[in-house]
PDB file of C-alpha atoms in Angstrom:
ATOM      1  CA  UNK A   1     -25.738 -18.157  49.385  1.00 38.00           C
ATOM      2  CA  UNK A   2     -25.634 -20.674  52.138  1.00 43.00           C
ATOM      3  CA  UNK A   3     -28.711 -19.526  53.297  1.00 42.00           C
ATOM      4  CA  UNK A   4     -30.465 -19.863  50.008  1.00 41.00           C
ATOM      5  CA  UNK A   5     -29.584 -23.225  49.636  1.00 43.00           C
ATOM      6  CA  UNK A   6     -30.708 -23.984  53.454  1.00 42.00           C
ATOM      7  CA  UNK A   7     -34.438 -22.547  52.528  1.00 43.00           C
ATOM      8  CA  UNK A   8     -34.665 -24.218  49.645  1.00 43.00           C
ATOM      9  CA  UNK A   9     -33.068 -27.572  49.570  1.00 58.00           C
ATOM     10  CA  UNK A  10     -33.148 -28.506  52.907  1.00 63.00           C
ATOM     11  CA  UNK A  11     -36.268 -27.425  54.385  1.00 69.00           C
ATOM     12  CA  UNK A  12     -38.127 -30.458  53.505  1.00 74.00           C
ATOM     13  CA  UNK A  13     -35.353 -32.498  56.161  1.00 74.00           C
ATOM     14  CA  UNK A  14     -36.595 -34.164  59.165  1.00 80.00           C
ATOM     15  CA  UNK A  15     -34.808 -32.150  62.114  1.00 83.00           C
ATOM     16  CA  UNK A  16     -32.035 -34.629  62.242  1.00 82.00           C
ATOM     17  CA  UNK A  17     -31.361 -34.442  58.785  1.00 82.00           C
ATOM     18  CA  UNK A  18     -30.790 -31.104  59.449  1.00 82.00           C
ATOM     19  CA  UNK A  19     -28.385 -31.249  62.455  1.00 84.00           C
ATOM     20  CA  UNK A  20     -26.417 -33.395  59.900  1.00 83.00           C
ATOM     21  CA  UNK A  21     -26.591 -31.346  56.985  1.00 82.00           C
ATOM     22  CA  UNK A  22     -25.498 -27.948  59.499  1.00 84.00           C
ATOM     23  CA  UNK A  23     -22.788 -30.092  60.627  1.00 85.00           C
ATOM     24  CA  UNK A  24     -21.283 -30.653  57.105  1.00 84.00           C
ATOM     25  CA  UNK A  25     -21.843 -27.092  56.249  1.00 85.00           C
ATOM     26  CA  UNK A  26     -19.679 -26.352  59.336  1.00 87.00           C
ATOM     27  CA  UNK A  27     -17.081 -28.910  57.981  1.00 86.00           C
ATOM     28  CA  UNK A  28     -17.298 -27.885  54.556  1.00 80.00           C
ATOM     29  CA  UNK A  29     -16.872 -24.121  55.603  1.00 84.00           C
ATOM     30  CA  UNK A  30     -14.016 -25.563  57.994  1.00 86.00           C
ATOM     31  CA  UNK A  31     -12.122 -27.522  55.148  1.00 81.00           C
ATOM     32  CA  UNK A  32     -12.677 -24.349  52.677  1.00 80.00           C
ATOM     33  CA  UNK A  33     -11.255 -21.832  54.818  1.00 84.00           C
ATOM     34  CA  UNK A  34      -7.984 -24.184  55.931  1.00 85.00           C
ATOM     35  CA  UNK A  35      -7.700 -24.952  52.206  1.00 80.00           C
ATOM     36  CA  UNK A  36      -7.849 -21.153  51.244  1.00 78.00           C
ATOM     37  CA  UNK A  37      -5.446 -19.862  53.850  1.00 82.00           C
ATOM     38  CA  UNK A  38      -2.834 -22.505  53.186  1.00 80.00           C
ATOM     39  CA  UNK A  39      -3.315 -21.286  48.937  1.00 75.00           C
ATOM     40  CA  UNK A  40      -2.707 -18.146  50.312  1.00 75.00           C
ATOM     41  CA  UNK A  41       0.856 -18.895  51.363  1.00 80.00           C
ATOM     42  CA  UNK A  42       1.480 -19.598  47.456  1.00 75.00           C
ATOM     43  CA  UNK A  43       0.917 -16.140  47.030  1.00 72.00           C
ATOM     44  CA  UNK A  44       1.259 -14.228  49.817  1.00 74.00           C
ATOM     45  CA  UNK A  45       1.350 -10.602  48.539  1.00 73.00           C
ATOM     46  CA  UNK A  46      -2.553 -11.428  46.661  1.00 70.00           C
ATOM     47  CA  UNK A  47      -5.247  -9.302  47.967  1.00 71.00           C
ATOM     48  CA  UNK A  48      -7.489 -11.733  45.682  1.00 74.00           C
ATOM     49  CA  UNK A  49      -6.150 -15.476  46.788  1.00 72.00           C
ATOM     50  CA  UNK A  50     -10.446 -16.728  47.351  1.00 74.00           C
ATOM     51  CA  UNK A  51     -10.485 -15.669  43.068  1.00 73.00           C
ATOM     52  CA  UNK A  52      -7.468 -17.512  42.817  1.00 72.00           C
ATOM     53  CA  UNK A  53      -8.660 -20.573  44.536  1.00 75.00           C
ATOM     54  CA  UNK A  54     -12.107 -20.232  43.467  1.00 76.00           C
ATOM     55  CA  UNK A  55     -10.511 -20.317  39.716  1.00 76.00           C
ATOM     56  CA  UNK A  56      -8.606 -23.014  40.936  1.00 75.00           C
ATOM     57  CA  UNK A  57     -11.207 -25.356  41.887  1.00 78.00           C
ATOM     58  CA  UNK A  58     -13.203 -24.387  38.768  1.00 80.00           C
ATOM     59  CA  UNK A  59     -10.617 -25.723  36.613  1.00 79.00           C
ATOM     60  CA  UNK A  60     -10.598 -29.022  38.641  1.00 79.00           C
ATOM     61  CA  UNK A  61     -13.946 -29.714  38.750  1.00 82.00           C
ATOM     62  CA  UNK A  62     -13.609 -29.005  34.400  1.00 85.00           C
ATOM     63  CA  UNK A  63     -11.114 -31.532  34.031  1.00 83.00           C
ATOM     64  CA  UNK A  64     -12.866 -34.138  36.211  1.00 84.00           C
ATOM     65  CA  UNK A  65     -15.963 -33.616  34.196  1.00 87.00           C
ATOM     66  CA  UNK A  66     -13.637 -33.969  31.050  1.00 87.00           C
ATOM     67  CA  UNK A  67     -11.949 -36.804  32.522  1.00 87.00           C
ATOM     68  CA  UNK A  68     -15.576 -38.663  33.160  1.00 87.00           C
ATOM     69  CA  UNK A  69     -16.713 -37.672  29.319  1.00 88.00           C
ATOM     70  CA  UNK A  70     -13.672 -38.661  28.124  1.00 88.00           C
ATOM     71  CA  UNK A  71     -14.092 -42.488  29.913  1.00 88.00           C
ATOM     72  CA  UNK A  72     -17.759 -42.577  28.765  1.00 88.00           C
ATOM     73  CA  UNK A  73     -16.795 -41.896  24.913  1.00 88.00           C
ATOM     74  CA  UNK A  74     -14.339 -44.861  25.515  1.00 88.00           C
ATOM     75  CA  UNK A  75     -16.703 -47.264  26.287  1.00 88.00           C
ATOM     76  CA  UNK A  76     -19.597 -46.098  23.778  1.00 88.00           C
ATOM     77  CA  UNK A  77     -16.474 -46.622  20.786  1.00 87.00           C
ATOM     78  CA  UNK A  78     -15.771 -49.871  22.484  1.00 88.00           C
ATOM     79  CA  UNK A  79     -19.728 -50.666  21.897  1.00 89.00           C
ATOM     80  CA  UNK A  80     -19.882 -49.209  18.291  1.00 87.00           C
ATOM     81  CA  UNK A  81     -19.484 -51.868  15.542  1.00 87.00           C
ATOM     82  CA  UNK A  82     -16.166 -51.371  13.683  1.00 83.00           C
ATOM     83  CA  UNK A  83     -17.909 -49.500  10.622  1.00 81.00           C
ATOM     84  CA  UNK A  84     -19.455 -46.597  12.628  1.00 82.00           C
ATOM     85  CA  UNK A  85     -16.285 -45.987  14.590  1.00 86.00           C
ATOM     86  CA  UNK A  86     -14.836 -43.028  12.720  1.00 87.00           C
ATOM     87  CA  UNK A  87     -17.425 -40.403  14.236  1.00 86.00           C
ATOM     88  CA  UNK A  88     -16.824 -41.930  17.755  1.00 85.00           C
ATOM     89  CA  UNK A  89     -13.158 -41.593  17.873  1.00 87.00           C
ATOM     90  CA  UNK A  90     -13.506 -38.062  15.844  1.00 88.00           C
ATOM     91  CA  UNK A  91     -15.367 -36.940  19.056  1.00 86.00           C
ATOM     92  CA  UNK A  92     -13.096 -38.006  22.027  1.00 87.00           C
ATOM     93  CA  UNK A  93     -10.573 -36.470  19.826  1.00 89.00           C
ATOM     94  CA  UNK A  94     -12.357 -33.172  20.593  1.00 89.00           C
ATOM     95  CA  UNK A  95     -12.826 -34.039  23.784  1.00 88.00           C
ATOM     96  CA  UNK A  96      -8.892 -34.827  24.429  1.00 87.00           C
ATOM     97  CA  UNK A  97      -7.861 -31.438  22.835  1.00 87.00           C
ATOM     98  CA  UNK A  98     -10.451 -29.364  25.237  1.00 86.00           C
ATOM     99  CA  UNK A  99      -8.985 -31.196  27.907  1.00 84.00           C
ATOM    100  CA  UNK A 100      -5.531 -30.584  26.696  1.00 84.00           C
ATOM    101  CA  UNK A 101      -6.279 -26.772  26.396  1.00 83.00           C
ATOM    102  CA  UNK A 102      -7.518 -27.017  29.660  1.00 80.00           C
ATOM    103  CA  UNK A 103      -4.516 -28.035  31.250  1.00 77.00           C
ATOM    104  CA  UNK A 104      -2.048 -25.357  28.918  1.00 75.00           C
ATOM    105  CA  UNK A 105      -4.266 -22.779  30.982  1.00 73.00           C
ATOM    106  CA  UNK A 106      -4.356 -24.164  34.373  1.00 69.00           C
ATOM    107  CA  UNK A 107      -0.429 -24.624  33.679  1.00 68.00           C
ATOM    108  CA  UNK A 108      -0.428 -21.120  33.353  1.00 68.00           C
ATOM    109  CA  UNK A 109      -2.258 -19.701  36.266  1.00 64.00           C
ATOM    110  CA  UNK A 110       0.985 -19.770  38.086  1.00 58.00           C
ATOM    111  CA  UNK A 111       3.308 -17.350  35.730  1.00 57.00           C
ATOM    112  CA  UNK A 112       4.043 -14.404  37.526  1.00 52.00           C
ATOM    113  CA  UNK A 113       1.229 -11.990  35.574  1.00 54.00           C
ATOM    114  CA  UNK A 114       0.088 -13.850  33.889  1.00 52.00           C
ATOM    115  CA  UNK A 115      -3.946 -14.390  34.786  1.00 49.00           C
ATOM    116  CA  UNK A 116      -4.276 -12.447  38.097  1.00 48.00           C
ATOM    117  CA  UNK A 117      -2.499  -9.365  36.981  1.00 45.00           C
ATOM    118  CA  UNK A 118      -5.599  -8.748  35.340  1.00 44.00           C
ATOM    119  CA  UNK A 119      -8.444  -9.623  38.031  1.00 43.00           C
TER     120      UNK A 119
END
């Protein structure tokens, strides 16, 4: 997939662009595979820990993105005049109990059997 991406997003780079852009793919790859080994010690008998911490990360990024809508709806209900509030505060509402069910889950990934059991 690396390779992909290389083709196609960096190709227009001047050749020191490049260099740079190899050299964080080298740290990135670096980072991910010292990050992944030290998840596997969490669960050493796993013969799937990169699903694991793939999920892991996955869930993460979703409640950073959550986190971000959730600060954005704040400030667009701070902006709404008092009489159009209602459908404002209805949504981040919504958006608190996705985030909520978000966590229950991720809160969850580490019961004995119960996500990976089934991977």
């Amino acid at each position: 997939m690396r390779a992909k991406a290389e083709g196609h997003l960096e190709s227009n780079l001047s050749p020191a662009l490049k260099r740079i852009a190899g050299e964080l793919h080298t740290e990135y790859d670096r980072i991910f595979q010292e990050e992944e080994a030290a998840f596997g010690l969490l669960y050493p008998g796993a013969s799937n820990v990169q699903d694991i911490y793939l999920t892991r990360l996955l869930f993460l990024y979703s409640e950073n993105r959550i986190l971000r809508d959730i600060q954005k709806e704040v400030t667009r209900l701070l902006k709404t005049p008092s009489g159009n509030k209602e459908k404002r505060l209805s949504h981040l509402v919504r958006i608190a109990d996705r985030r909520e069910q978000l966590r229950h889950v991720s809160e969850n990934l580490d019961r004995p059997g119960a996500v990976w059991d089934h991977l």
